Coordinates of C-alpha atoms in Angstrom, one line a residue:
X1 CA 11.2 -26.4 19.1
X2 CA 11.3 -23.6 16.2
X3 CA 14.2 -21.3 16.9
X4 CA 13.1 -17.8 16.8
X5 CA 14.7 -15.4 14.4
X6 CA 16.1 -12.2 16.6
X7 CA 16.0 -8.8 14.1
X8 CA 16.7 -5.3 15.6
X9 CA 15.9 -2.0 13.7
X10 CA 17.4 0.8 15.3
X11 CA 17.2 4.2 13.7
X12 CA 17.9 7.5 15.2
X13 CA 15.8 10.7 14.1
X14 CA 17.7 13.2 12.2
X15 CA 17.4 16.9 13.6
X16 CA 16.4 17.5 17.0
X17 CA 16.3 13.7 19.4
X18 CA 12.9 12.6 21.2
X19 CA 12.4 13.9 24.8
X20 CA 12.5 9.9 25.3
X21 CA 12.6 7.7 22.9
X22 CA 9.6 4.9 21.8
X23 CA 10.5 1.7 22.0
X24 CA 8.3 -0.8 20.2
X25 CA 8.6 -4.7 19.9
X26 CA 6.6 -6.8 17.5
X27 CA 5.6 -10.3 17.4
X28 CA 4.2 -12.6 14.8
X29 CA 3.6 -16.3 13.2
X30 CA 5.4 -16.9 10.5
X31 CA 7.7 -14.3 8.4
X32 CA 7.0 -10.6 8.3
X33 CA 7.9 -10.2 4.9
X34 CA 5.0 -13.0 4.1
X35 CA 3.0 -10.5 1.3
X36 CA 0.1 -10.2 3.9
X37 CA -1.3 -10.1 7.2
X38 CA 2.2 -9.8 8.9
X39 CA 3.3 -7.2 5.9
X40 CA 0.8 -4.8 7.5
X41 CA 2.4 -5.1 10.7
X42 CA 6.1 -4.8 9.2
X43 CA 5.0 -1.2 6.9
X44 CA 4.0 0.2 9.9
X45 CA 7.0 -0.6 12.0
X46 CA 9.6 0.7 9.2
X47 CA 7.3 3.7 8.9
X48 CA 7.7 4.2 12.9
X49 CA 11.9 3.5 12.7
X50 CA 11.8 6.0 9.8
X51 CA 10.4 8.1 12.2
X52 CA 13.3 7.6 15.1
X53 CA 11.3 4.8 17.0
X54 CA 13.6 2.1 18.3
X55 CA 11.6 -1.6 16.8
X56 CA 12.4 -5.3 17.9
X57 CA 11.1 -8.0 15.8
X58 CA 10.7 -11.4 16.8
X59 CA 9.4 -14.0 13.8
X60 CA 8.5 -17.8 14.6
X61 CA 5.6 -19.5 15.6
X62 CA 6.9 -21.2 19.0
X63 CA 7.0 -20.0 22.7
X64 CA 4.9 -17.1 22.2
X65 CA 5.1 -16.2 26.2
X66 CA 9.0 -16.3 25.7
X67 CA 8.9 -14.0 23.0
X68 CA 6.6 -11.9 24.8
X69 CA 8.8 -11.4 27.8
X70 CA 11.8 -11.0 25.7
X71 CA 10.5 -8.3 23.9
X72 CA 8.7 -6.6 27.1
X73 CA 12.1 -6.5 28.7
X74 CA 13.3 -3.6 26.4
X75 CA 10.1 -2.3 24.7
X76 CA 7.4 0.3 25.7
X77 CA 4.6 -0.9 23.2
X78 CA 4.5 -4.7 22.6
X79 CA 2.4 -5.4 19.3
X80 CA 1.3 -9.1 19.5
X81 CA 0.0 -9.3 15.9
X82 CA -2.7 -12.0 15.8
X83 CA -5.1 -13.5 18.2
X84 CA -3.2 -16.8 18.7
X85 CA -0.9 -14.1 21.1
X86 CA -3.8 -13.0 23.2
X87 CA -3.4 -15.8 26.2
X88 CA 0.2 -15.4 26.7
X89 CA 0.0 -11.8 26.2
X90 CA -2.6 -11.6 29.0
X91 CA -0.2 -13.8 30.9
X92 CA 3.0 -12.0 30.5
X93 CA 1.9 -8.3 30.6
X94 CA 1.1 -8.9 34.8
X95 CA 5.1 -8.9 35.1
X96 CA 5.7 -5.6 33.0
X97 CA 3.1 -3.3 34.8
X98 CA 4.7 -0.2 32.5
X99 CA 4.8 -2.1 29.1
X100 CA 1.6 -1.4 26.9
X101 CA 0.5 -4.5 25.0
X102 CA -1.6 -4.3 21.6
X103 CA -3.3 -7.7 20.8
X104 CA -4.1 -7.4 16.7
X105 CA -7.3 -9.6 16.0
X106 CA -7.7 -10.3 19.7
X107 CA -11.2 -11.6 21.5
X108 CA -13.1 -8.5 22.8
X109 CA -15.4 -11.0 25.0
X110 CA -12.3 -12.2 27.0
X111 CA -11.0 -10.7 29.9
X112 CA -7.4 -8.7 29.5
X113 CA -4.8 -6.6 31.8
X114 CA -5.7 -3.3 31.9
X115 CA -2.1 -2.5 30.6
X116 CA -3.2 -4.8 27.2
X117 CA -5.3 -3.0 24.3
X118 CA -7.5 -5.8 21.9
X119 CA -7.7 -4.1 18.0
X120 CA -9.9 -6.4 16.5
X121 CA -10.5 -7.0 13.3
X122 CA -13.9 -6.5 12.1
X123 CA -14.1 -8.0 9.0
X124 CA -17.2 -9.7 8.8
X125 CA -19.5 -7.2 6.6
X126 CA -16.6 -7.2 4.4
X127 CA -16.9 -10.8 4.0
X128 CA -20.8 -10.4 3.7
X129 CA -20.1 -8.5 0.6
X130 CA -17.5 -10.6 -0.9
X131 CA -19.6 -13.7 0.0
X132 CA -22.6 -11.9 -2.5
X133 CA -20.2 -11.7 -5.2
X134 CA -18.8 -15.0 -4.9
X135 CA -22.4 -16.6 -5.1
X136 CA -23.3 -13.9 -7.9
X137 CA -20.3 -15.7 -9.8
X138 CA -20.3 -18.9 -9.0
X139 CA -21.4 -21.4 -12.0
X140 CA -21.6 -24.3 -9.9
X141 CA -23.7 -22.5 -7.0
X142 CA -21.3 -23.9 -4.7
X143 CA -18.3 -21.5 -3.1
X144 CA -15.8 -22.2 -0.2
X145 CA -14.4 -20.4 2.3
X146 CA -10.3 -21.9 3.2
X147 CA -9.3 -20.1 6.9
X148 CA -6.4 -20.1 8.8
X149 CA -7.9 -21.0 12.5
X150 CA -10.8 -21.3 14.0
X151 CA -10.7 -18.1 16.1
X152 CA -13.5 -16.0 17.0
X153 CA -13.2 -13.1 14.4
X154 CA -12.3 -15.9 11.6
X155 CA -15.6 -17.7 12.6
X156 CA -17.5 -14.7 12.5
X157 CA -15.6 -13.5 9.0
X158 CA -16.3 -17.4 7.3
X159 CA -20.4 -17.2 8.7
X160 CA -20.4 -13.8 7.4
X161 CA -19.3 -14.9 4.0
X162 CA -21.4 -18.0 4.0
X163 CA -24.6 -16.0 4.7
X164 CA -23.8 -13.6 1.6
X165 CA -23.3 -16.3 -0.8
X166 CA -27.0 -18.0 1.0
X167 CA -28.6 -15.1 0.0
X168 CA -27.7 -15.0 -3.8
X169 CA -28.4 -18.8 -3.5
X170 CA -25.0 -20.5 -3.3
X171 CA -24.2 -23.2 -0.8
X172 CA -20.8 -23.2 1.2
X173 CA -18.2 -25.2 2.8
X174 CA -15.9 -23.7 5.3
X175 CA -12.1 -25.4 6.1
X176 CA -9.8 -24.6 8.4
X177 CA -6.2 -25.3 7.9
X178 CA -5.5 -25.2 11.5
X179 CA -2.2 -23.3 10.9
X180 CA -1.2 -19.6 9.0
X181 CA 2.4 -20.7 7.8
X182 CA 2.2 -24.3 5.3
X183 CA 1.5 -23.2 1.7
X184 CA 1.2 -26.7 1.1
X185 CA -1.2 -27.7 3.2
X186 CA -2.6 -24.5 2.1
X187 CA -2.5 -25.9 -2.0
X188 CA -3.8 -29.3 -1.0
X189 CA -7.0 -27.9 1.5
X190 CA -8.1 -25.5 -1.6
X191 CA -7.4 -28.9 -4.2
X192 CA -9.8 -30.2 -2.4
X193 CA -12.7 -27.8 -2.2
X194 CA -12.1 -27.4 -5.6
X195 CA -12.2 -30.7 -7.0
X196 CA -15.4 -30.8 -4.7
X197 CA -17.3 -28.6 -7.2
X198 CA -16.3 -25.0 -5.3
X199 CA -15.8 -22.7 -8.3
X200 CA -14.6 -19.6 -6.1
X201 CA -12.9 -19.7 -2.6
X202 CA -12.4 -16.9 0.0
X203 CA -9.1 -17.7 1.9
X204 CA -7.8 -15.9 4.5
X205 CA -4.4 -18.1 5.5
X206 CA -1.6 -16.1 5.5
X207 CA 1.5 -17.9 4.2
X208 CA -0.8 -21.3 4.3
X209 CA -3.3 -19.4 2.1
X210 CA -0.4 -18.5 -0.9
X211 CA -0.4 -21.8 -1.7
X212 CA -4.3 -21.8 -1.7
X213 CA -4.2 -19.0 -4.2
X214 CA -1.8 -20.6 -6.7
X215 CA -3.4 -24.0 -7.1
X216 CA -6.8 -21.7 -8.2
X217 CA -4.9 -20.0 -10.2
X218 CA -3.5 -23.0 -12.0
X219 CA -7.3 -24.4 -12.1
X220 CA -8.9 -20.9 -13.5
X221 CA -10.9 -20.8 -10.1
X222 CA -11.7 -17.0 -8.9
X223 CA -10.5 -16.2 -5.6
X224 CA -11.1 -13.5 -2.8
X225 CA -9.1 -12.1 0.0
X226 CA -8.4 -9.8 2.8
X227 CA -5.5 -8.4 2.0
X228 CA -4.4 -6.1 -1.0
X229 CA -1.3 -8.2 -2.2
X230 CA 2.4 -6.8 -0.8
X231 CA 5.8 -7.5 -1.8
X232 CA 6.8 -11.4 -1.2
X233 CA 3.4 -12.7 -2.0
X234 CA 4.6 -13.2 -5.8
X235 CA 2.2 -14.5 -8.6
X236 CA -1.0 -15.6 -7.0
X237 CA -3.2 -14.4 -9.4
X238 CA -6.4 -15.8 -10.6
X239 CA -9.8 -15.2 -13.1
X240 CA -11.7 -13.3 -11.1
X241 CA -9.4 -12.4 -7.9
X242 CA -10.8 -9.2 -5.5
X243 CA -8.9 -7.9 -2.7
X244 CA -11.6 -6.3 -0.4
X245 CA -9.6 -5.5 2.9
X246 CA -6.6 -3.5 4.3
X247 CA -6.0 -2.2 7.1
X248 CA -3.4 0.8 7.9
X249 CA -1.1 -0.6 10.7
X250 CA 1.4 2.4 10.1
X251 CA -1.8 4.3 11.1
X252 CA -2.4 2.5 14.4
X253 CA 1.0 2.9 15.1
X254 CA 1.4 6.5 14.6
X255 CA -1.3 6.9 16.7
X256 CA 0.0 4.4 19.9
X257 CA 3.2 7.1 19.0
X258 CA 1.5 9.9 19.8
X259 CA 0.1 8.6 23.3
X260 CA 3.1 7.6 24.6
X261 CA 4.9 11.2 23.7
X262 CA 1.8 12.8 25.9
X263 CA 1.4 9.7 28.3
X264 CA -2.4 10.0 27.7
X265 CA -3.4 6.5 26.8
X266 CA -7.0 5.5 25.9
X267 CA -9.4 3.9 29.2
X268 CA -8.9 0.6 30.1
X269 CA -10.8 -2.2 28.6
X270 CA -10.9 0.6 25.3
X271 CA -10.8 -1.4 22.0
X272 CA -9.0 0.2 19.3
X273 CA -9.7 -0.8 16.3
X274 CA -7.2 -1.5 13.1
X275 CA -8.6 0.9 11.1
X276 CA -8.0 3.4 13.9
X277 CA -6.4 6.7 12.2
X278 CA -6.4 6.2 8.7
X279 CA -7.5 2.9 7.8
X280 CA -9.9 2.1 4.7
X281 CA -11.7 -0.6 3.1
X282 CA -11.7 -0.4 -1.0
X283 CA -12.5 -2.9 -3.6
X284 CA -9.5 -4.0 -6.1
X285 CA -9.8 -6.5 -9.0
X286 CA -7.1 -8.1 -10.5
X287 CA -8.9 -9.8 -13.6
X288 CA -9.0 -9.3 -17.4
X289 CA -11.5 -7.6 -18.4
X290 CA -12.0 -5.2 -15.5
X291 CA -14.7 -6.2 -13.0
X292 CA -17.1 -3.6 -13.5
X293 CA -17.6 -2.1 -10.0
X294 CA -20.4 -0.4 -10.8
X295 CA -22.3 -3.2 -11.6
X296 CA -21.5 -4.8 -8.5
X297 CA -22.3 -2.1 -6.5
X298 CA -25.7 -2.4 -7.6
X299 CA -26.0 -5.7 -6.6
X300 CA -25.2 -5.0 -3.4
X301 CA -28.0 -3.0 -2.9
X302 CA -30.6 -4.4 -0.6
X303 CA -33.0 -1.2 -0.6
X304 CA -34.2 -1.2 3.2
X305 CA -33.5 -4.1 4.6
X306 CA -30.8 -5.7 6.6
X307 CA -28.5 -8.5 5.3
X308 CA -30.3 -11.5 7.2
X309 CA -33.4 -9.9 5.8
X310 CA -35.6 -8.0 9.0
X311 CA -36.9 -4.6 8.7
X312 CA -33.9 -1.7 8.6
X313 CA -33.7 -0.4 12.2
X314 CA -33.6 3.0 11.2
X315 CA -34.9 5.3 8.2
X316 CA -31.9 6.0 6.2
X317 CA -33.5 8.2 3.3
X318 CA -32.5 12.2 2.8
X319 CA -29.8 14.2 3.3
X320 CA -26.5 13.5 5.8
X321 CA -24.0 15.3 6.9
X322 CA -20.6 12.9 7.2
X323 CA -18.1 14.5 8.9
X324 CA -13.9 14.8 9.0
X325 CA -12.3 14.4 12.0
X326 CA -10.8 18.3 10.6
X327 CA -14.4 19.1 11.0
X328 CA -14.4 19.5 6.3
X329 CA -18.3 17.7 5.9
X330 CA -19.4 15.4 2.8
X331 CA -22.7 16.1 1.8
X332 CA -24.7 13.0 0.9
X333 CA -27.9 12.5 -0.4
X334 CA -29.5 8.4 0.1
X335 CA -32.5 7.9 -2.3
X336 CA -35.7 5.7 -2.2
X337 CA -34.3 4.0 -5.1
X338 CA -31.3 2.1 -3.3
X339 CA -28.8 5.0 -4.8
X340 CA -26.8 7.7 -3.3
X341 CA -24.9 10.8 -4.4
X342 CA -22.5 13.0 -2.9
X343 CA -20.7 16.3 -3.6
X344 CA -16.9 14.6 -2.8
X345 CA -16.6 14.4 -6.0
X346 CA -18.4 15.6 -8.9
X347 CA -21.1 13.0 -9.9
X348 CA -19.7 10.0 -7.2
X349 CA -22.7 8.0 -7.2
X350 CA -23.1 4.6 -5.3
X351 CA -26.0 2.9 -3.3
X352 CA -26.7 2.0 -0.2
X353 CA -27.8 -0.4 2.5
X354 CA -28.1 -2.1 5.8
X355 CA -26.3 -4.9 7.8
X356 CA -26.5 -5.3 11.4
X357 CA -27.5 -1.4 12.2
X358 CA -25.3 -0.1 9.7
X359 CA -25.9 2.0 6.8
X360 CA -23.8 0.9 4.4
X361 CA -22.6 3.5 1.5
X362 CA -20.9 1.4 -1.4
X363 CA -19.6 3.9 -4.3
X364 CA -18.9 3.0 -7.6
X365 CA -14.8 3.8 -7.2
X366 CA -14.7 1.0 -4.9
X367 CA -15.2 2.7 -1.4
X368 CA -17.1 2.0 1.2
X369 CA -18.3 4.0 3.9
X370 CA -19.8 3.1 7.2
X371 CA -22.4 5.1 9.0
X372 CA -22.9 3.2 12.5
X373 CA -26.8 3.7 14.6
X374 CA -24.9 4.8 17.9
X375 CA -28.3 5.5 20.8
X376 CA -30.1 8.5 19.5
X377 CA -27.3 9.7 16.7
X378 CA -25.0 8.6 13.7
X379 CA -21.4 7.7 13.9
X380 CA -18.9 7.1 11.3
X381 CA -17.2 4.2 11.7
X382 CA -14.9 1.5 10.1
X383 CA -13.5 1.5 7.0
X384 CA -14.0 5.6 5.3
X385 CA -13.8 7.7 4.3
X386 CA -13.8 7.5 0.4
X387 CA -10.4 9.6 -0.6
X388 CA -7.8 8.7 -2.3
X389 CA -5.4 6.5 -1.3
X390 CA -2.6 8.9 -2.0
X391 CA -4.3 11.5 0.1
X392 CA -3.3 12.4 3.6
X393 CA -3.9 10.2 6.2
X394 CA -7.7 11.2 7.8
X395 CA -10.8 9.7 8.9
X396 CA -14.4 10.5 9.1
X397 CA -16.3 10.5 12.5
X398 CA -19.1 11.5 13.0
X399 CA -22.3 11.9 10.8
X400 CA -26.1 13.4 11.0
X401 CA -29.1 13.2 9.0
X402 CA -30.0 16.6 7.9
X403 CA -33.1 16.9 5.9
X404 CA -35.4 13.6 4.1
X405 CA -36.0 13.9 0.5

């Protein structure tokens, strides 16, 4: 059995000490300095210790439910980071009726503890659009998406991506690795979608994906991922490589912070998602020349229809109101000719478009914002709100249609 690797962080605040100090524990697959997934995870929890919060780490990919319980012993928030911890976390947290547990790219459609919060990830429109633009570039007409495991939010992600890439008329295989932490398995899997005429590969692996990434960079073969690269993923770059995805953990856990200072926790069975806070979804290319942005942002523009080709569910055209959760609104005009506008910025342009009830604004820096049907009214949603990174940490929340052109 894989011995687990025992790290404690603890740093104290400097001025005045918490009224009680937070006590967080973390658990992953693999390492947490892996360039990736867990590098999210590890940001946020030196942004909380920077903070004064007390963090536990436990890395390995054995015993999770031992890990768990260790960790619950001594911790007031327990971050399970990935779904492959959601059944022991569900079968731990019963014993620690005080602990909070946080499941990261957890099962919503499976019942949990009260006590145990499911962020999932909701990455599949994300993939829809990276699935376009890997059929839009493929030569061969033939792409591949290389996955981790077969979990519910990576089935959904690698059918999201294989739908795009239909649409633009590219077939698609989909493999599974059936592990996050062998870059050679990783290298060999993508070796052979390769050498089986897939010209670009979406992989979304982890540690088993690096080695994914460098074999297509060694072969000229475009690749796109999830996660903007971090330190300790090295050279994995490739013609054509996009990083679509991020998501914010020091966010989420600023906000999990917060709660347990005012012991106001959201309702049971509340999902929270990753993006919760300050999260964002931005497009980043990494080839030579640059990918024009622009141009692809045209391309995703499907004028009033949904991505799987019905009738738009709702009439997007005129003028919105999208709104900060500081109550500052962004004024944005959607257009009859797939194009929208808005005062952010002085001539932002982008278009627009629907998947699955969502209007989709995709702007030509990279940003995309969501605008989610919710009953009678609007709701932002997702991945906004279309700052700069640099910028504080903020979020969009709310929006209303104001006036049709």
């Amino acid at each position: 059995m894989k011995k687990w690797l025992s790290l404690l962080c603890c740093l104290c605040l400097c001025g005045p000490a918490l009224a009680q100090e937070f006590r967080v524990g973390a658990v992953c697959t693999g390492q947490f300095h892996d360039g990736s997934w867990n590098a999210m995870l590890e940001e946020g929890l030196q942004a909380l210790a920077a903070e004064g919060t007390i963090v536990y780490r436990l890395a390995g990919s054995a015993d999770a439910d031992r890990a768990i319980r260790e960790l619950a012993g001594k911790s007031d928030l327990v971050v399970c980071h990935g779904g492959e911890f959601q059944d022991a976390a569900v079968r731990v947290a019963p014993d620690f009726p005080r602990v909070r547990f946080l499941v990261t790219g957890g099962d919503l459609d499976r019942p949990v503890p009260n006590h145990v919060t499911i962020a999932p990830v909701e990455s599949a429109p994300a993939a829809y659009l990276m699935g376009r633009w890997a059929g839009l570039r493929s030569k061969s007409h033939q792409v591949a998406y290389l996955g981790g495991q077969a979990m519910p939010d990576l089935v959904r992600e690698a059918d999201a991506f294989r739908k795009g890439a239909a649409e633009v008329g590219s077939r698609c295989e989909i493999a599974w690795a059936d592990t996050w932490t062998d870059p050679v398995k990783g290298r060999e899997l993508a070796a052979r979608l390769i050498e089986a005429g897939s010209d670009v590969l979406m992989i979304d692996a982890d540690l088993t994906g690096h080695g994914a990434e460098r074999i297509a960079g060694e072969r000229g073969v475009a690749w796109v991922g999830l996660a903007l690269p971090r330190q300790g993923r090295g050279d994995t770059s490739s013609p054509g490589a996009l990083a679509l995805l991020d998501y914010d953990m020091a966010g989420v856990l600023s906000v999990w912070r917060s709660w347990f200072g005012s012991r106001q926790y959201p309702p049971a069975g509340t999902p929270i998602p990753l993006s919760l806070s300050s999260g964002y979804l931005r497009c980043q290319t990494m080839e030579a020349p640059p990918f024009d942005i622009a141009g692809w942002a045209r391309e995703m523009a499907l004028g009033q229809r949904t991505g799987d080709g019905k009738p738009a569910p709702f009439q997007p055209l005129g003028r919105w109101l999208i709104h900060h959760t500081d109550g500052t609104p962004i004024r944005v005009t959607v257009r009859s000719d797939g194009t929208c506008a808005s005062d952010w910025a002085a001539g932002e342009y982008g278009v627009w478009r629907f998947q699955d009830d969502r209007l989709f604004l995709v702007w030509t820096d990279g940003w995309l914002d969501v605008i989610q049907r919710s009953g009678e009214g609007f709701e932002k949603r997702g991945w906004g709100p279309g700052i700069p990174r640099d910028d504080p940490p903020t979020n969009l929340n709310r929006a209303e249609k104001t006036a049709d052109s």
